[in-house]
């Protein structure tokens, strides 16, 4: 058994050593000795531990694994997050990295090509990347597809880690974004753009955290999704609620994000901003998006899974990773049209300019 993998699996399940001792029936001191590589458990104990941790015994016996460094991850709500929750999310992220490694070894995926924009203000960074990516002043049709086309690996934040909220990281020069796919499509788009902001503007100095960074990533996301010049040209000065809602549909953002952007661009007075926020809250727009669009899904995961399904190899992926199909599904939850483990197949094959070729 590999001690680092025991720790990874334990973190993934959000268990302390004490909890694992209780659940598995293996004494605490023995467990601690296993995890610190002082003793090697006999195989039947590995099987018992695997069962308690809901992984295959092969998972615990795999190659040495390095856990993600919490310092280099852009956690949005770090202050409110307990260490255990944070470790669980990081462990889920680490498992997603293994899924990405596996996919990358078998499919030619888009190479990362994110520009470095660290020296720029968020608003300017958003304008530059819009220009480089040929977006003009138009709404971004699909943020997840755009990220994937530029080499960002997008995964779903496992549902038992949702408290942590979306986050991103760069590992071996590969950017990753983990999205909370429980949120409305509009909020998920904003989250994806927020993480893109971290990846572009904060990549060079990952160990700095704090509120300023979060505000910067939010400003980037707003400017990226609702470009200044185009919004100014929409004639939205002191816009009525109906016009705000029309604008938010045009840009596919939440009504709250639209209102905030209009205020930020001085198109809404403080008074009208507050009045609009109150009216939106009254109509249920504070945390949900009445009449919203369908959430974006991953093109890479959909194509990889479609190809695996065709060959009846989905089980191999789970097996190779030493995980159950349920665990695999959690990392792709709502990012692919169907669950990994069975379910109804989506009749429409994934399309688009992304080409997945088996090397
Ligand atoms: Zn953030």
mmCIF file of C-alpha atoms and ligand atoms in Angstrom:
data_model
loop_
_atom_site.group_PDB
_atom_site.id
_atom_site.type_symbol
_atom_site.label_atom_id
_atom_site.label_comp_id
_atom_site.label_asym_id
_atom_site.label_seq_id
_atom_site.Cartn_x
_atom_site.Cartn_y
_atom_site.Cartn_z
ATOM 1 C CA UNK A 1 0.000 0.000 0.000
ATOM 2 C CA UNK A 2 1.125 3.536 -0.743
ATOM 3 C CA UNK A 3 0.883 5.821 2.325
ATOM 4 C CA UNK A 4 0.270 8.981 0.279
ATOM 5 C CA UNK A 5 -2.670 7.317 -1.426
ATOM 6 C CA UNK A 6 -4.198 6.332 1.909
ATOM 7 C CA UNK A 7 -3.991 9.991 2.922
ATOM 8 C CA UNK A 8 -5.458 11.122 -0.420
ATOM 9 C CA UNK A 9 -8.412 8.742 -0.146
ATOM 10 C CA UNK A 10 -8.977 9.735 3.486
ATOM 11 C CA UNK A 11 -8.960 13.445 2.620
ATOM 12 C CA UNK A 12 -11.270 12.808 -0.335
ATOM 13 C CA UNK A 13 -13.852 11.329 2.054
ATOM 14 C CA UNK A 14 -13.330 14.173 4.509
ATOM 15 C CA UNK A 15 -12.293 11.725 7.236
ATOM 16 C CA UNK A 16 -9.894 12.292 10.095
ATOM 17 C CA UNK A 17 -7.712 9.367 11.153
ATOM 18 C CA UNK A 18 -10.031 8.942 14.148
ATOM 19 C CA UNK A 19 -13.086 8.676 11.895
ATOM 20 C CA UNK A 20 -11.365 6.186 9.623
ATOM 21 C CA UNK A 21 -10.347 4.124 12.642
ATOM 22 C CA UNK A 22 -13.976 4.035 13.768
ATOM 23 C CA UNK A 23 -15.367 3.222 10.318
ATOM 24 C CA UNK A 24 -12.762 0.588 9.393
ATOM 25 C CA UNK A 25 -12.193 -0.972 12.806
ATOM 26 C CA UNK A 26 -8.426 -0.540 12.363
ATOM 27 C CA UNK A 27 -6.883 0.957 15.531
ATOM 28 C CA UNK A 28 -5.909 4.614 15.333
ATOM 29 C CA UNK A 29 -2.237 4.061 16.165
ATOM 30 C CA UNK A 30 -1.940 1.354 13.516
ATOM 31 C CA UNK A 31 -3.552 3.619 10.935
ATOM 32 C CA UNK A 32 -1.236 6.440 11.806
ATOM 33 C CA UNK A 33 1.751 4.108 11.397
ATOM 34 C CA UNK A 34 0.478 3.073 7.940
ATOM 35 C CA UNK A 35 -0.019 6.634 6.793
ATOM 36 C CA UNK A 36 3.409 7.675 8.040
ATOM 37 C CA UNK A 37 5.002 4.681 6.324
ATOM 38 C CA UNK A 38 6.228 3.132 9.567
ATOM 39 C CA UNK A 39 4.379 -0.106 8.873
ATOM 40 C CA UNK A 40 2.965 -1.828 5.834
ATOM 41 C CA UNK A 41 -0.547 -3.247 6.262
ATOM 42 C CA UNK A 42 -1.248 -6.826 5.178
ATOM 43 C CA UNK A 43 -3.417 -7.087 2.050
ATOM 44 C CA UNK A 44 -6.665 -7.982 3.902
ATOM 45 C CA UNK A 45 -6.284 -4.735 5.890
ATOM 46 C CA UNK A 46 -5.758 -2.796 2.644
ATOM 47 C CA UNK A 47 -9.040 -4.294 1.399
ATOM 48 C CA UNK A 48 -10.796 -3.284 4.628
ATOM 49 C CA UNK A 49 -9.451 0.265 4.419
ATOM 50 C CA UNK A 50 -10.401 0.547 0.742
ATOM 51 C CA UNK A 51 -13.953 -0.512 1.562
ATOM 52 C CA UNK A 52 -14.162 2.076 4.345
ATOM 53 C CA UNK A 53 -12.891 4.743 1.953
ATOM 54 C CA UNK A 54 -15.079 3.665 -0.974
ATOM 55 C CA UNK A 55 -12.164 3.101 -3.361
ATOM 56 C CA UNK A 56 -10.786 -0.086 -4.894
ATOM 57 C CA UNK A 57 -7.838 -1.689 -3.064
ATOM 58 C CA UNK A 58 -5.827 -0.985 -6.255
ATOM 59 C CA UNK A 59 -6.280 2.726 -5.609
ATOM 60 C CA UNK A 60 -4.393 2.421 -2.325
ATOM 61 C CA UNK A 61 -1.713 0.280 -3.952
ATOM 62 C CA UNK A 62 -1.050 2.680 -6.852
ATOM 63 C CA UNK A 63 1.979 4.885 -7.491
ATOM 64 C CA UNK A 64 3.068 7.490 -4.988
ATOM 65 C CA UNK A 65 0.917 10.614 -5.302
ATOM 66 C CA UNK A 66 1.696 14.197 -4.276
ATOM 67 C CA UNK A 67 -1.204 16.040 -2.709
ATOM 68 C CA UNK A 68 -2.135 19.475 -4.054
ATOM 69 C CA UNK A 69 -0.576 22.362 -2.204
ATOM 70 C CA UNK A 70 -3.374 24.490 -0.701
ATOM 71 C CA UNK A 71 -1.212 27.565 -1.142
ATOM 72 C CA UNK A 72 -1.267 27.465 -4.911
ATOM 73 C CA UNK A 73 -5.006 27.019 -5.275
ATOM 74 C CA UNK A 74 -7.352 29.958 -5.766
ATOM 75 C CA UNK A 75 -9.997 29.243 -3.178
ATOM 76 C CA UNK A 76 -12.782 31.749 -3.234
ATOM 77 C CA UNK A 77 -14.023 31.264 0.295
ATOM 78 C CA UNK A 78 -10.870 30.179 2.023
ATOM 79 C CA UNK A 79 -11.607 32.167 5.159
ATOM 80 C CA UNK A 80 -14.919 30.448 5.774
ATOM 81 C CA UNK A 81 -13.681 27.024 4.814
ATOM 82 C CA UNK A 82 -12.549 24.592 7.435
ATOM 83 C CA UNK A 83 -9.280 22.787 6.814
ATOM 84 C CA UNK A 84 -11.096 19.459 6.454
ATOM 85 C CA UNK A 85 -13.388 20.777 3.744
ATOM 86 C CA UNK A 86 -10.462 22.365 2.004
ATOM 87 C CA UNK A 87 -8.477 19.105 2.101
ATOM 88 C CA UNK A 88 -11.477 17.188 0.740
ATOM 89 C CA UNK A 89 -11.769 19.600 -2.196
ATOM 90 C CA UNK A 90 -8.017 19.428 -2.831
ATOM 91 C CA UNK A 91 -8.122 15.629 -2.759
ATOM 92 C CA UNK A 92 -11.026 15.670 -5.234
ATOM 93 C CA UNK A 93 -8.956 18.031 -7.383
ATOM 94 C CA UNK A 94 -5.982 15.681 -7.195
ATOM 95 C CA UNK A 95 -8.115 12.769 -8.349
ATOM 96 C CA UNK A 96 -9.405 14.922 -11.225
ATOM 97 C CA UNK A 97 -5.767 15.551 -12.197
ATOM 98 C CA UNK A 98 -5.340 11.765 -12.456
ATOM 99 C CA UNK A 99 -8.424 11.586 -14.672
ATOM 100 C CA UNK A 100 -6.937 14.350 -16.854
ATOM 101 C CA UNK A 101 -3.586 12.520 -17.028
ATOM 102 C CA UNK A 102 -5.342 9.389 -18.184
ATOM 103 C CA UNK A 103 -7.320 11.277 -20.851
ATOM 104 C CA UNK A 104 -4.227 13.092 -22.028
ATOM 105 C CA UNK A 105 -2.291 9.861 -22.453
ATOM 106 C CA UNK A 106 -4.987 8.507 -24.746
ATOM 107 C CA UNK A 107 -6.400 11.506 -26.579
ATOM 108 C CA UNK A 108 -4.852 14.521 -28.189
ATOM 109 C CA UNK A 109 -6.369 17.349 -26.165
ATOM 110 C CA UNK A 110 -6.009 21.095 -26.846
ATOM 111 C CA UNK A 111 -2.663 22.374 -25.561
ATOM 112 C CA UNK A 112 -2.715 25.151 -22.953
ATOM 113 C CA UNK A 113 -2.177 28.580 -24.501
ATOM 114 C CA UNK A 114 -3.221 31.091 -21.872
ATOM 115 C CA UNK A 115 -1.461 34.454 -22.218
ATOM 116 C CA UNK A 116 0.273 35.940 -19.196
ATOM 117 C CA UNK A 117 -1.475 39.143 -18.231
ATOM 118 C CA UNK A 118 -0.162 39.679 -14.734
ATOM 119 C CA UNK A 119 0.873 43.267 -15.226
ATOM 120 C CA UNK A 120 -2.555 44.393 -16.323
ATOM 121 C CA UNK A 121 -5.615 45.673 -14.539
ATOM 122 C CA UNK A 122 -8.471 43.137 -14.706
ATOM 123 C CA UNK A 123 -10.503 45.292 -17.104
ATOM 124 C CA UNK A 124 -7.539 45.660 -19.502
ATOM 125 C CA UNK A 125 -6.626 41.967 -19.167
ATOM 126 C CA UNK A 126 -10.194 41.065 -20.171
ATOM 127 C CA UNK A 127 -9.999 43.349 -23.223
ATOM 128 C CA UNK A 128 -6.652 41.890 -24.284
ATOM 129 C CA UNK A 129 -7.746 38.270 -24.000
ATOM 130 C CA UNK A 130 -11.038 39.034 -25.801
ATOM 131 C CA UNK A 131 -9.028 40.504 -28.646
ATOM 132 C CA UNK A 132 -6.544 37.615 -28.751
ATOM 133 C CA UNK A 133 -9.300 35.083 -28.765
ATOM 134 C CA UNK A 134 -11.186 36.897 -31.484
ATOM 135 C CA UNK A 135 -14.308 37.538 -29.441
ATOM 136 C CA UNK A 136 -14.767 41.131 -30.608
ATOM 137 C CA UNK A 137 -17.496 42.840 -28.609
ATOM 138 C CA UNK A 138 -19.874 39.909 -28.820
ATOM 139 C CA UNK A 139 -21.261 37.816 -25.962
ATOM 140 C CA UNK A 140 -19.114 34.751 -25.160
ATOM 141 C CA UNK A 141 -21.159 31.890 -26.608
ATOM 142 C CA UNK A 142 -19.836 29.214 -24.250
ATOM 143 C CA UNK A 143 -17.256 29.890 -21.543
ATOM 144 C CA UNK A 144 -16.533 26.218 -20.773
ATOM 145 C CA UNK A 145 -15.867 25.410 -24.451
ATOM 146 C CA UNK A 146 -13.687 28.477 -24.752
ATOM 147 C CA UNK A 147 -11.612 27.473 -21.719
ATOM 148 C CA UNK A 148 -11.252 23.945 -23.038
ATOM 149 C CA UNK A 149 -10.229 25.137 -26.493
ATOM 150 C CA UNK A 150 -7.389 27.019 -24.776
ATOM 151 C CA UNK A 151 -6.222 24.007 -22.843
ATOM 152 C CA UNK A 152 -7.964 24.501 -19.491
ATOM 153 C CA UNK A 153 -9.165 21.183 -18.068
ATOM 154 C CA UNK A 154 -12.623 21.743 -16.662
ATOM 155 C CA UNK A 155 -14.051 19.488 -13.969
ATOM 156 C CA UNK A 156 -17.051 19.526 -11.735
ATOM 157 C CA UNK A 157 -16.473 20.307 -8.094
ATOM 158 C CA UNK A 158 -17.489 17.047 -6.396
ATOM 159 C CA UNK A 159 -20.875 17.566 -4.767
ATOM 160 C CA UNK A 160 -19.577 16.825 -1.283
ATOM 161 C CA UNK A 161 -17.121 19.734 -1.689
ATOM 162 C CA UNK A 162 -19.563 22.361 -2.880
ATOM 163 C CA UNK A 163 -19.120 24.411 0.268
ATOM 164 C CA UNK A 164 -15.638 25.330 -0.986
ATOM 165 C CA UNK A 165 -16.914 26.874 -4.227
ATOM 166 C CA UNK A 166 -15.188 27.006 -7.599
ATOM 167 C CA UNK A 167 -11.394 27.042 -7.731
ATOM 168 C CA UNK A 168 -8.543 26.791 -10.187
ATOM 169 C CA UNK A 169 -4.889 25.846 -10.234
ATOM 170 C CA UNK A 170 -1.967 25.332 -12.564
ATOM 171 C CA UNK A 171 -0.140 22.044 -12.346
ATOM 172 C CA UNK A 172 2.770 21.032 -14.584
ATOM 173 C CA UNK A 173 1.903 24.029 -16.774
ATOM 174 C CA UNK A 174 -1.634 22.744 -17.196
ATOM 175 C CA UNK A 175 -4.484 24.960 -16.033
ATOM 176 C CA UNK A 176 -7.446 23.367 -14.235
ATOM 177 C CA UNK A 177 -10.816 24.845 -13.297
ATOM 178 C CA UNK A 178 -13.277 23.188 -10.917
ATOM 179 C CA UNK A 179 -16.812 24.495 -11.222
ATOM 180 C CA UNK A 180 -19.815 24.208 -8.964
ATOM 181 C CA UNK A 181 -22.275 22.751 -11.446
ATOM 182 C CA UNK A 182 -25.186 23.111 -9.008
ATOM 183 C CA UNK A 183 -25.412 26.803 -9.732
ATOM 184 C CA UNK A 184 -27.495 28.455 -12.443
ATOM 185 C CA UNK A 185 -25.970 28.503 -15.936
ATOM 186 C CA UNK A 186 -25.444 32.260 -15.634
ATOM 187 C CA UNK A 187 -23.601 31.978 -12.326
ATOM 188 C CA UNK A 188 -21.546 29.045 -13.558
ATOM 189 C CA UNK A 189 -20.447 31.141 -16.555
ATOM 190 C CA UNK A 190 -19.420 33.917 -14.205
ATOM 191 C CA UNK A 191 -17.530 31.435 -12.001
ATOM 192 C CA UNK A 192 -15.707 30.041 -15.055
ATOM 193 C CA UNK A 193 -14.740 33.568 -16.151
ATOM 194 C CA UNK A 194 -13.683 34.365 -12.557
ATOM 195 C CA UNK A 195 -11.359 31.341 -12.542
ATOM 196 C CA UNK A 196 -10.025 32.353 -15.955
ATOM 197 C CA UNK A 197 -9.199 35.703 -14.356
ATOM 198 C CA UNK A 198 -7.158 33.961 -11.645
ATOM 199 C CA UNK A 199 -5.380 31.827 -14.254
ATOM 200 C CA UNK A 200 -4.468 34.829 -16.411
ATOM 201 C CA UNK A 201 -3.802 37.570 -13.908
ATOM 202 C CA UNK A 202 -2.639 35.692 -10.798
ATOM 203 C CA UNK A 203 -0.785 32.696 -12.245
ATOM 204 C CA UNK A 204 2.669 34.115 -11.616
ATOM 205 C CA UNK A 205 2.088 34.793 -7.923
ATOM 206 C CA UNK A 206 -0.095 31.923 -6.768
ATOM 207 C CA UNK A 207 0.789 32.115 -3.105
ATOM 208 C CA UNK A 208 -0.925 35.422 -2.510
ATOM 209 C CA UNK A 209 -4.548 35.199 -1.408
ATOM 210 C CA UNK A 210 -7.109 37.568 -0.131
ATOM 211 C CA UNK A 211 -10.074 39.726 -0.816
ATOM 212 C CA UNK A 212 -8.289 41.930 -3.333
ATOM 213 C CA UNK A 213 -7.613 38.923 -5.497
ATOM 214 C CA UNK A 214 -11.232 37.864 -5.350
ATOM 215 C CA UNK A 215 -12.372 41.376 -6.274
ATOM 216 C CA UNK A 216 -9.894 41.411 -9.167
ATOM 217 C CA UNK A 217 -11.115 38.054 -10.479
ATOM 218 C CA UNK A 218 -14.714 39.312 -10.240
ATOM 219 C CA UNK A 219 -13.849 42.487 -12.115
ATOM 220 C CA UNK A 220 -12.124 40.420 -14.767
ATOM 221 C CA UNK A 221 -15.177 38.141 -15.100
ATOM 222 C CA UNK A 222 -17.573 41.084 -15.432
ATOM 223 C CA UNK A 223 -15.378 42.809 -18.027
ATOM 224 C CA UNK A 224 -14.815 39.560 -19.914
ATOM 225 C CA UNK A 225 -18.511 38.652 -20.096
ATOM 226 C CA UNK A 226 -19.858 42.226 -20.450
ATOM 227 C CA UNK A 227 -17.207 44.199 -22.367
ATOM 228 C CA UNK A 228 -17.139 47.851 -21.439
ATOM 229 C CA UNK A 229 -17.399 49.438 -24.862
ATOM 230 C CA UNK A 230 -20.255 47.237 -26.024
ATOM 231 C CA UNK A 231 -22.245 47.739 -22.823
ATOM 232 C CA UNK A 232 -21.715 51.511 -22.988
ATOM 233 C CA UNK A 233 -23.017 51.442 -26.565
ATOM 234 C CA UNK A 234 -26.261 49.704 -25.552
ATOM 235 C CA UNK A 235 -27.990 52.864 -24.384
ATOM 236 C CA UNK A 236 -28.606 51.525 -20.878
ATOM 237 C CA UNK A 237 -28.240 54.750 -18.878
ATOM 238 C CA UNK A 238 -30.620 54.511 -15.893
ATOM 239 C CA UNK A 239 -32.191 51.472 -17.548
ATOM 240 C CA UNK A 240 -35.567 50.167 -16.380
ATOM 241 C CA UNK A 241 -35.849 46.685 -14.889
ATOM 242 C CA UNK A 242 -37.112 45.288 -18.212
ATOM 243 C CA UNK A 243 -34.113 46.653 -20.059
ATOM 244 C CA UNK A 244 -31.714 45.294 -17.434
ATOM 245 C CA UNK A 245 -33.311 41.867 -17.877
ATOM 246 C CA UNK A 246 -33.051 42.139 -21.686
ATOM 247 C CA UNK A 247 -29.364 43.057 -21.339
ATOM 248 C CA UNK A 248 -28.656 40.171 -18.989
ATOM 249 C CA UNK A 249 -30.228 37.767 -21.484
ATOM 250 C CA UNK A 250 -28.089 39.264 -24.256
ATOM 251 C CA UNK A 251 -24.844 38.654 -22.318
ATOM 252 C CA UNK A 252 -26.051 35.463 -20.584
ATOM 253 C CA UNK A 253 -25.156 36.663 -17.120
ATOM 254 C CA UNK A 254 -27.191 36.790 -13.920
ATOM 255 C CA UNK A 255 -29.470 39.803 -13.502
ATOM 256 C CA UNK A 256 -27.485 40.749 -10.386
ATOM 257 C CA UNK A 257 -24.173 40.643 -12.283
ATOM 258 C CA UNK A 258 -25.667 42.794 -15.064
ATOM 259 C CA UNK A 259 -26.964 45.350 -12.571
ATOM 260 C CA UNK A 260 -23.622 45.436 -10.807
ATOM 261 C CA UNK A 261 -21.808 45.966 -14.113
ATOM 262 C CA UNK A 262 -24.131 48.834 -15.095
ATOM 263 C CA UNK A 263 -23.442 50.490 -11.755
ATOM 264 C CA UNK A 264 -19.702 49.881 -12.115
ATOM 265 C CA UNK A 265 -19.769 51.576 -15.529
ATOM 266 C CA UNK A 266 -21.711 54.500 -14.007
ATOM 267 C CA UNK A 267 -24.761 53.740 -16.129
ATOM 268 C CA UNK A 268 -26.923 53.300 -13.023
ATOM 269 C CA UNK A 269 -26.928 55.859 -10.227
ATOM 270 C CA UNK A 270 -26.430 54.583 -6.670
ATOM 271 C CA UNK A 271 -30.126 55.096 -6.081
ATOM 272 C CA UNK A 272 -31.269 53.223 -9.210
ATOM 273 C CA UNK A 273 -28.744 50.484 -8.522
ATOM 274 C CA UNK A 274 -30.223 49.880 -5.069
ATOM 275 C CA UNK A 275 -33.800 50.065 -6.343
ATOM 276 C CA UNK A 276 -33.021 47.558 -9.097
ATOM 277 C CA UNK A 277 -31.338 45.184 -6.618
ATOM 278 C CA UNK A 278 -34.378 45.316 -4.337
ATOM 279 C CA UNK A 279 -36.746 44.664 -7.251
ATOM 280 C CA UNK A 280 -34.602 41.734 -8.459
ATOM 281 C CA UNK A 281 -34.459 40.216 -4.973
ATOM 282 C CA UNK A 282 -38.254 40.519 -4.756
ATOM 283 C CA UNK A 283 -38.575 38.614 -8.047
ATOM 284 C CA UNK A 284 -36.258 35.806 -6.919
ATOM 285 C CA UNK A 285 -33.086 36.855 -8.749
ATOM 286 C CA UNK A 286 -30.850 37.011 -5.709
ATOM 287 C CA UNK A 287 -29.729 33.396 -5.744
ATOM 288 C CA UNK A 288 -31.587 31.898 -8.704
ATOM 289 C CA UNK A 289 -32.132 32.905 -12.301
ATOM 290 C CA UNK A 290 -35.819 32.775 -13.281
ATOM 291 C CA UNK A 291 -36.119 31.966 -16.997
ATOM 292 C CA UNK A 292 -32.406 31.176 -17.215
ATOM 293 C CA UNK A 293 -30.626 29.185 -19.904
ATOM 294 C CA UNK A 294 -29.305 25.616 -19.858
ATOM 295 C CA UNK A 295 -25.940 25.153 -18.137
ATOM 296 C CA UNK A 296 -22.841 24.754 -20.256
ATOM 297 C CA UNK A 297 -21.255 21.329 -20.563
ATOM 298 C CA UNK A 298 -17.754 20.100 -21.284
ATOM 299 C CA UNK A 299 -16.832 19.297 -24.848
ATOM 300 C CA UNK A 300 -13.651 17.439 -23.939
ATOM 301 C CA UNK A 301 -15.298 15.152 -21.386
ATOM 302 C CA UNK A 302 -18.279 14.543 -23.657
ATOM 303 C CA UNK A 303 -16.062 13.540 -26.574
ATOM 304 C CA UNK A 304 -13.725 11.400 -24.506
ATOM 305 C CA UNK A 305 -16.642 9.605 -22.899
ATOM 306 C CA UNK A 306 -18.451 9.171 -26.204
ATOM 307 C CA UNK A 307 -15.333 7.588 -27.636
ATOM 308 C CA UNK A 308 -14.868 5.357 -24.592
ATOM 309 C CA UNK A 309 -18.513 4.333 -24.671
ATOM 310 C CA UNK A 310 -18.275 3.414 -28.314
ATOM 311 C CA UNK A 311 -15.481 1.027 -27.412
ATOM 312 C CA UNK A 312 -17.051 -0.092 -24.162
ATOM 313 C CA UNK A 313 -14.066 1.258 -22.233
ATOM 314 C CA UNK A 314 -15.636 3.555 -19.643
ATOM 315 C CA UNK A 315 -15.150 0.835 -17.041
ATOM 316 C CA UNK A 316 -11.436 0.722 -17.897
ATOM 317 C CA UNK A 317 -10.990 4.350 -16.982
ATOM 318 C CA UNK A 318 -12.580 3.826 -13.579
ATOM 319 C CA UNK A 319 -10.645 0.618 -13.087
ATOM 320 C CA UNK A 320 -7.340 2.145 -14.105
ATOM 321 C CA UNK A 321 -7.841 4.896 -11.558
ATOM 322 C CA UNK A 322 -8.932 2.417 -8.907
ATOM 323 C CA UNK A 323 -12.228 4.233 -8.535
ATOM 324 C CA UNK A 324 -15.849 3.264 -8.834
ATOM 325 C CA UNK A 325 -17.969 4.687 -11.654
ATOM 326 C CA UNK A 326 -19.816 6.725 -9.028
ATOM 327 C CA UNK A 327 -16.640 8.541 -8.066
ATOM 328 C CA UNK A 328 -15.780 9.152 -11.721
ATOM 329 C CA UNK A 329 -19.263 10.576 -12.260
ATOM 330 C CA UNK A 330 -18.810 13.019 -9.390
ATOM 331 C CA UNK A 331 -15.915 14.727 -11.169
ATOM 332 C CA UNK A 332 -17.919 15.158 -14.345
ATOM 333 C CA UNK A 333 -21.295 15.800 -12.700
ATOM 334 C CA UNK A 334 -23.506 17.827 -15.057
ATOM 335 C CA UNK A 335 -20.518 18.566 -17.296
ATOM 336 C CA UNK A 336 -21.443 15.734 -19.620
ATOM 337 C CA UNK A 337 -24.964 15.247 -20.989
ATOM 338 C CA UNK A 338 -25.329 11.882 -19.243
ATOM 339 C CA UNK A 339 -23.976 10.343 -16.100
ATOM 340 C CA UNK A 340 -20.946 8.123 -16.586
ATOM 341 C CA UNK A 341 -22.566 5.177 -14.909
ATOM 342 C CA UNK A 342 -25.328 4.257 -17.301
ATOM 343 C CA UNK A 343 -28.266 6.595 -17.631
ATOM 344 C CA UNK A 344 -29.980 7.767 -20.778
ATOM 345 C CA UNK A 345 -27.660 8.429 -23.668
ATOM 346 C CA UNK A 346 -27.712 11.830 -25.280
ATOM 347 C CA UNK A 347 -28.788 11.271 -28.901
ATOM 348 C CA UNK A 348 -26.870 14.261 -30.269
ATOM 349 C CA UNK A 349 -23.166 13.631 -30.827
ATOM 350 C CA UNK A 350 -20.941 16.393 -29.467
ATOM 351 C CA UNK A 351 -20.000 18.835 -32.207
ATOM 352 C CA UNK A 352 -17.745 21.831 -32.556
ATOM 353 C CA UNK A 353 -14.312 22.777 -33.719
ATOM 354 C CA UNK A 354 -12.577 20.750 -31.029
ATOM 355 C CA UNK A 355 -11.022 17.669 -32.597
ATOM 356 C CA UNK A 356 -10.220 14.719 -30.421
ATOM 357 C CA UNK A 357 -7.775 12.388 -32.097
ATOM 358 C CA UNK A 358 -6.369 9.222 -30.656
ATOM 359 C CA UNK A 359 -2.590 9.541 -31.007
HETATM 360 ZN ZN1 LIG B 1 -11.484 33.385 -6.757
#
